[in-house]
Amino acid sequence: MALTYTLLGLIVVLIGLPFQIALQSPYVLIGLSIIFVLLALSMFGLFTLQLPSSLQTKLTQFSQQQKSGAFFGVFAMGAIAGLVASPCTSAPLSGALLYVAQSGDFVIGALTLYLLALGMGLPLILITVFGNRILPKSGAWMENVKTAFGFVMLALPIFLISRIIPSIWEPRLWALLGVSFFIWLATQMRSNGIGLFFRILFFIAAIVSAQPLQNWVWQDNTATSQTANTQSAVKNSLVFQQISNYDELQTVLKQHPNKIAMLDLYADWCVACKEFEHKTFVDPQVQMALKDLLLLRVDMTNNSESNRTLMKALAVTGLPTIVFFNKQGEEIQSQRITGFLPANEFIATLNAAKSANY
């Protein structure tokens, strides 16, 4: 089972890597969000996801033909079990596959599916070793666990759709999910003893989670104004020159022979890019360290032909990517940044790039 799921993760990443940017289209993000919502609804019991019965029958027959006493037979049975497992795993598996397709990372792809399979197989190992003594009795708790995972599944559409909706709506969606989840938890608690304590606790958590919704109802835009002011401060402090293609990049570098240049490849849908924007670039020490650099930026949001040409020329495989150029216009390859860095690590890399220039 672990091998089956790990291979599935690697295959999805291999197929999805060349299309990682294309998958960030608003239409694709909306479509994936709808899929995750449907998967969550399946966890809530509205419908069931499973392989066609004919395919399940064939796989089961093949599994039964394997010799249970032989190592290869046991291995084959376990691998096939990953495909004919309970329909209850279809939604989490589908969600994990869609997630790793979005990530485009081989390690994340393999590790995510491996851990999913390990979590599914661990109870079987424990039952084999300890027998029925540790096997919990079936009951309503199984449906409750399934419903809880449905709420977890609903977090993924918010994560995806937050890339294309106004930022003010993201906390409202998280608040709505949090309120719903905690109210559901409260209704599952008993009305006496320790159950009553947890019921009150979950209701309090629901009230706290509802704060963004309360701000929305009462039109409290203080937080929004603070966010806008922060973003404005960043833009005023760090002025990036927009680059549209590779030829323009080379021209600009030649026009500034006495400056170290930093090229930021950015996209509106890139979550880590936004982390750079709102966490790293707002740091006063980072802004001070960047004041003498030529700051360049390429907007990769639309994934245009010129964007793809520039990515190919610079051998960029994903976002965010930050490239430093020395005073001769040559890339300082040892200091290329791929992925988010907090302020202190970014400054260390920046200082190393400055030192490498001389």
Coordinates of N, CA and C in Angstrom, one line a residue, residues 244-247 303-316:
S244 N 9.6 42.6 -18.6 CA 8.6 41.8 -19.4 C 9.2 40.6 -20.1
N245 N 10.5 40.7 -20.4 CA 11.1 39.6 -21.2 C 12.6 39.5 -20.9
Y246 N 13.2 38.4 -21.5 CA 14.6 38.2 -21.2 C 15.5 39.3 -21.9
D247 N 15.2 39.7 -23.1 CA 16.0 40.7 -23.7 C 16.0 42.0 -22.9
N303 N 1.6 33.8 -17.1 CA 2.3 32.7 -17.8 C 2.4 32.9 -19.3
S304 N 2.8 34.1 -19.7 CA 2.8 34.4 -21.1 C 4.0 33.7 -21.8
E305 N 4.1 33.9 -23.1 CA 5.2 33.2 -23.9 C 6.5 33.9 -23.5
S306 N 6.5 35.2 -23.3 CA 7.8 35.8 -22.8 C 8.2 35.4 -21.4
N307 N 7.2 35.1 -20.6 CA 7.5 34.6 -19.3 C 8.2 33.2 -19.4
R308 N 7.6 32.3 -20.2 CA 8.2 31.0 -20.3 C 9.6 31.0 -20.9
T309 N 9.8 31.9 -21.9 CA 11.1 32.1 -22.5 C 12.1 32.5 -21.5
L310 N 11.7 33.5 -20.6 CA 12.6 34.0 -19.6 C 12.9 32.9 -18.6
M311 N 11.9 32.1 -18.2 CA 12.1 31.0 -17.2 C 13.1 30.0 -17.8
K312 N 13.0 29.7 -19.1 CA 13.8 28.7 -19.7 C 15.3 29.2 -19.8
A313 N 15.4 30.5 -20.1 CA 16.7 31.1 -20.2 C 17.5 31.1 -18.9
L314 N 16.7 31.3 -17.8 CA 17.3 31.4 -16.4 C 17.2 30.0 -15.7
A315 N 16.7 29.0 -16.4 CA 16.6 27.7 -15.8 C 15.8 27.7 -14.5
V316 N 14.7 28.4 -14.5 CA 13.8 28.5 -13.4 C 12.7 27.4 -13.5

